[in-house]
Amino acid sequence: MDELTDLTAFMTVAREGGFRSAARAAGSSASRMGDAVRRLEARLGVRLLHRTTRSVTPTDAGARLLERLAPALGEVRSALDVVNDFRDRPAGRLRLNVPIAAARLVLPGIVPPFLAKYPDIRLEVIAEERLVDVVAEGYDAGIRYEERLAQDMVAVPIGPRVQRFATAASPAYFARRGRPRHPRELLDHDCLGGRYIGGPLHAWEFERGGKTLRVDPKGPLVVGLGTTTDLAVAAAVAGTGIIYDFEDWLRPYIDRGELEPVLEPWWPAFSGPVLYYPGRHHLPTPLRAFIDFVKSLQPRGHPWRSCS
């Protein structure tokens, strides 16, 4: 068991890229994580991690070990989780990787009642916009929109099934610059753009009567999509320009009159997010409980499906 603990610590440190972040993820301390890795290296007689003041990365030997270790420890966790079936109520850790928009717009209505129903489950939610391999990075499941969904996964709908992108600006902005009546007129306005990290500027897409129109926004501010959306919203409320984002994200500001909708007949609709996870015979008990809970919240007619 000591060796299993040290192997788990090594994998966590490698995955998190540092001892402090690994300690936070494991609910331990950086010194304990460091001791575990040093014990493992001493037993194996080889260095597994390159350590600098700025980063921790696997050596060639560490990388080879990780390739074999992740699926092996997954099998061990699955074997131990079988005991969960004999408990009165599910227990254990559940790790989810989700987009920031899902963490803000979807999970608040799901997580509190789920944890109230299953108090012995410890839920860990990591929100980010990069696409990750949930299996390789130690997550039980993820949430994504279907166009960004990993292959060979089982998916179940979560949250609203239809969402829209919306455009809005402050009353002061419209008083100063006027209201566009067609998406093409946005080219003459100050637009608050966004991009994913390392990606191009995100085009604004509109639909009406079966016709799709894309606009490349130009303006005084570009933010990271999801990660700094609140900054763009604050700028829009302050009158800096027109914002384009999830309607659900902008709706509270619209309802309070801080933002006014514009071009609403052109707002495009798209399918809501899905919870996805690797298809395997034995699902961890906390994940199985979460899937059943999410499924119970959805209207009938949205079956699970396999993405391949």
XYZ file of N, CA and C in Angstrom, residues 193-288:
288
model
N -14.258 41.572 -28.587
C -13.970 40.264 -29.154
C -13.420 39.275 -28.148
N -13.247 38.037 -28.609
C -12.706 36.994 -27.753
C -11.987 35.943 -28.570
N -11.096 35.222 -27.911
C -10.391 34.116 -28.560
C -10.043 33.069 -27.513
N -9.960 31.817 -27.967
C -9.416 30.776 -27.107
C -7.906 30.917 -27.087
N -7.269 30.452 -26.019
C -5.827 30.595 -25.879
C -5.131 29.956 -27.075
N -4.307 30.749 -27.748
C -3.562 30.258 -28.896
C -4.373 30.177 -30.172
N -5.633 30.590 -30.146
C -6.478 30.491 -31.329
C -6.734 31.838 -31.977
N -7.418 31.829 -33.126
C -7.739 33.079 -33.817
C -8.873 33.818 -33.116
N -9.091 35.058 -33.516
C -10.215 35.818 -33.002
C -11.506 35.092 -33.361
N -12.386 34.949 -32.359
C -13.614 34.183 -32.538
C -14.614 34.982 -33.367
N -15.039 34.411 -34.510
C -16.026 35.084 -35.362
C -17.402 35.044 -34.699
N -18.202 36.080 -34.929
C -19.568 36.124 -34.429
C -20.485 35.553 -35.502
N -21.289 34.571 -35.138
C -22.159 33.899 -36.096
C -23.614 34.251 -35.815
N -24.358 34.494 -36.877
C -25.776 34.847 -36.777
C -26.576 33.983 -37.743
N -27.861 33.782 -37.409
C -28.749 32.970 -38.248
C -30.115 33.633 -38.335
N -30.715 33.519 -39.522
C -32.097 33.987 -39.669
C -32.668 33.411 -40.960
N -33.851 32.791 -40.840
C -34.513 32.228 -42.013
C -33.659 31.233 -42.767
N -32.891 30.426 -42.034
C -32.035 29.437 -42.670
C -30.744 29.998 -43.226
N -30.524 31.278 -43.059
C -29.323 31.928 -43.569
C -28.343 32.169 -42.430
N -27.079 31.821 -42.650
C -26.034 32.014 -41.655
C -25.083 33.108 -42.115
N -24.712 33.960 -41.183
C -23.819 35.080 -41.489
C -22.745 35.158 -40.419
N -21.491 35.294 -40.823
C -20.375 35.418 -39.896
C -19.775 36.813 -39.994
N -19.468 37.365 -38.832
C -18.883 38.696 -38.747
C -17.585 38.613 -37.938
N -16.517 39.198 -38.463
C -15.261 39.274 -37.721
C -15.235 40.583 -36.945
N -15.400 40.517 -35.614
C -15.559 41.739 -34.828
C -14.253 42.537 -34.746
N -14.403 43.838 -34.664
C -13.265 44.728 -34.468
C -13.633 45.717 -33.361
N -12.672 46.002 -32.501
C -12.972 46.910 -31.410
C -11.806 47.080 -30.468
N -12.048 47.741 -29.353
C -10.960 48.117 -28.454
C -10.510 47.040 -27.476
N -11.220 45.886 -27.414
C -10.896 44.897 -26.391
C -11.074 43.487 -26.935
N -10.090 42.635 -26.644
C -10.175 41.201 -26.929
C -9.853 40.460 -25.635
N -10.690 39.495 -25.263
C -10.483 38.750 -24.018
C -10.371 37.263 -24.318
N -9.863 36.514 -23.360
C -9.843 35.058 -23.467
C -11.244 34.522 -23.230
N -11.747 33.730 -24.162
C -13.108 33.214 -24.038
C -13.225 32.345 -22.799
N -14.205 32.618 -21.997
C -14.417 31.890 -20.754
C -13.566 32.431 -19.635
N -12.249 32.492 -19.836
C -11.341 32.846 -18.746
C -11.476 34.293 -18.296
N -11.728 35.212 -19.241
C -11.849 36.632 -18.875
C -13.125 37.248 -19.435
N -14.151 36.421 -19.578
C -15.424 36.922 -20.085
C -16.005 38.010 -19.180
N -15.822 37.866 -17.859
C -16.367 38.868 -16.935
C -15.810 40.261 -17.216
N -14.557 40.327 -17.681
C -13.974 41.623 -18.030
C -14.708 42.229 -19.221
N -15.021 41.416 -20.231
C -15.761 41.908 -21.387
C -17.160 42.361 -20.988
N -17.803 41.611 -20.098
C -19.141 42.005 -19.634
C -19.077 43.345 -18.904
N -18.080 43.505 -18.040
C -17.932 44.766 -17.309
C -17.697 45.922 -18.274
N -16.897 45.673 -19.316
C -16.648 46.725 -20.304
C -17.926 47.064 -21.069
N -18.717 46.049 -21.391
C -19.978 46.310 -22.094
C -20.925 47.122 -21.218
N -21.035 46.757 -19.945
C -21.900 47.506 -19.019
C -21.428 48.957 -18.895
N -20.121 49.161 -18.964
C -19.563 50.513 -18.848
C -19.702 51.328 -20.121
N -20.184 50.696 -21.203
C -20.400 51.440 -22.436
C -19.270 51.374 -23.435
N -18.333 50.441 -23.246
C -17.171 50.363 -24.131
C -17.526 49.830 -25.507
N -18.476 48.911 -25.600
C -18.815 48.335 -26.896
C -19.892 47.284 -26.793
N -20.073 46.558 -27.903
C -21.087 45.513 -28.019
C -20.440 44.167 -27.707
N -21.125 43.343 -26.919
C -20.612 42.031 -26.521
C -21.443 40.938 -27.173
N -20.787 39.797 -27.428
C -21.420 38.617 -28.018
C -21.045 37.433 -27.146
N -22.030 36.817 -26.497
C -21.717 35.719 -25.581
C -22.972 34.891 -25.338
N -22.833 33.864 -24.479
C -23.988 33.058 -24.121
C -25.110 33.959 -23.603
N -26.324 33.723 -24.112
C -27.464 34.490 -23.619
C -27.622 34.331 -22.114
N -27.412 33.103 -21.606
C -27.565 32.859 -20.171
C -26.556 33.657 -19.352
N -25.376 33.916 -19.910
C -24.365 34.694 -19.203
C -24.773 36.174 -19.151
N -25.380 36.658 -20.236
C -25.740 38.079 -20.313
C -27.118 38.374 -19.727
N -27.957 37.350 -19.587
C -29.352 37.570 -19.201
C -29.524 38.356 -17.908
N -28.754 38.087 -16.820
C -28.952 38.884 -15.594
C -28.730 40.383 -15.823
N -27.765 40.726 -16.657
C -27.474 42.140 -16.926
C -28.570 42.761 -17.799
N -29.115 41.951 -18.715
C -30.232 42.430 -19.538
C -31.467 42.642 -18.678
N -31.746 41.694 -17.783
C -32.930 41.809 -16.932
C -32.846 43.010 -15.996
N -31.624 43.378 -15.588
C -31.456 44.548 -14.718
C -31.374 45.856 -15.490
N -31.384 45.791 -16.815
C -31.317 46.997 -17.619
C -29.913 47.536 -17.824
N -28.895 46.799 -17.342
C -27.520 47.256 -17.527
C -27.054 47.045 -18.963
N -27.628 46.062 -19.625
C -27.374 45.806 -21.038
C -28.712 45.727 -21.764
N -28.698 46.092 -23.031
C -29.893 45.982 -23.870
C -29.596 45.037 -25.031
N -30.495 44.090 -25.305
C -30.259 43.171 -26.422
C -30.357 43.881 -27.759
N -29.655 43.347 -28.750
C -29.697 43.905 -30.093
C -29.556 42.759 -31.091
N -30.187 42.878 -32.250
C -30.154 41.872 -33.308
C -30.728 40.527 -32.851
N -31.690 40.562 -31.931
C -32.208 39.322 -31.359
C -32.775 38.358 -32.391
N -33.441 38.813 -33.472
C -33.923 37.845 -34.466
C -32.807 37.042 -35.132
N -31.569 37.500 -35.003
C -30.431 36.830 -35.623
C -29.659 35.950 -34.639
N -30.049 35.904 -33.379
C -29.271 35.137 -32.405
C -29.293 33.649 -32.758
N -28.139 33.008 -32.899
C -28.107 31.583 -33.280
C -28.305 30.667 -32.074
N -29.030 29.588 -32.299
C -29.233 28.574 -31.271
C -28.272 27.410 -31.509
N -27.904 26.720 -30.438
C -27.006 25.575 -30.560
C -27.325 24.580 -29.442
N -26.885 23.351 -29.631
C -27.164 22.292 -28.656
C -26.401 22.535 -27.359
N -27.043 22.200 -26.245
C -26.428 22.370 -24.944
C -25.313 21.360 -24.701
N -24.640 21.457 -23.557
C -23.479 20.617 -23.281
C -23.857 19.187 -22.933
N -22.833 18.329 -22.942
C -23.005 16.932 -22.554
C -21.948 16.561 -21.518
N -22.327 15.665 -20.633
C -21.384 15.019 -19.723
C -20.830 13.809 -20.460
N -19.492 13.698 -20.540
C -18.919 12.566 -21.271
C -17.888 11.843 -20.412
N -17.717 10.561 -20.691
C -16.827 9.737 -19.895
C -16.437 8.522 -20.727
N -15.307 7.884 -20.389
C -14.887 6.723 -21.167
C -15.834 5.553 -20.989
N -16.149 4.908 -22.074
C -17.006 3.735 -21.995
C -16.233 2.551 -21.450
N -16.639 2.023 -20.343
C -15.987 0.870 -19.754
C -17.017 0.105 -18.941
N -16.677 -1.137 -18.619
C -17.665 -2.000 -17.965
C -17.970 -1.539 -16.544
N -16.946 -1.114 -15.819
C -17.188 -0.709 -14.437
C -16.952 0.789 -14.280
N -18.016 1.522 -14.022
C -17.898 2.952 -13.749
C -17.683 3.158 -12.258
N -16.802 4.097 -11.867
C -16.672 4.398 -10.434
C -18.029 4.761 -9.852
N -18.287 4.300 -8.657
C -19.593 4.518 -8.036
C -19.974 5.996 -7.949
N -19.068 6.917 -7.563
C -19.454 8.339 -7.546
C -19.873 8.853 -8.918
N -19.174 8.402 -9.978
C -19.548 8.830 -11.327
C -20.897 8.257 -11.719
N -21.129 6.993 -11.395
C -22.419 6.382 -11.722
C -23.554 7.109 -11.017
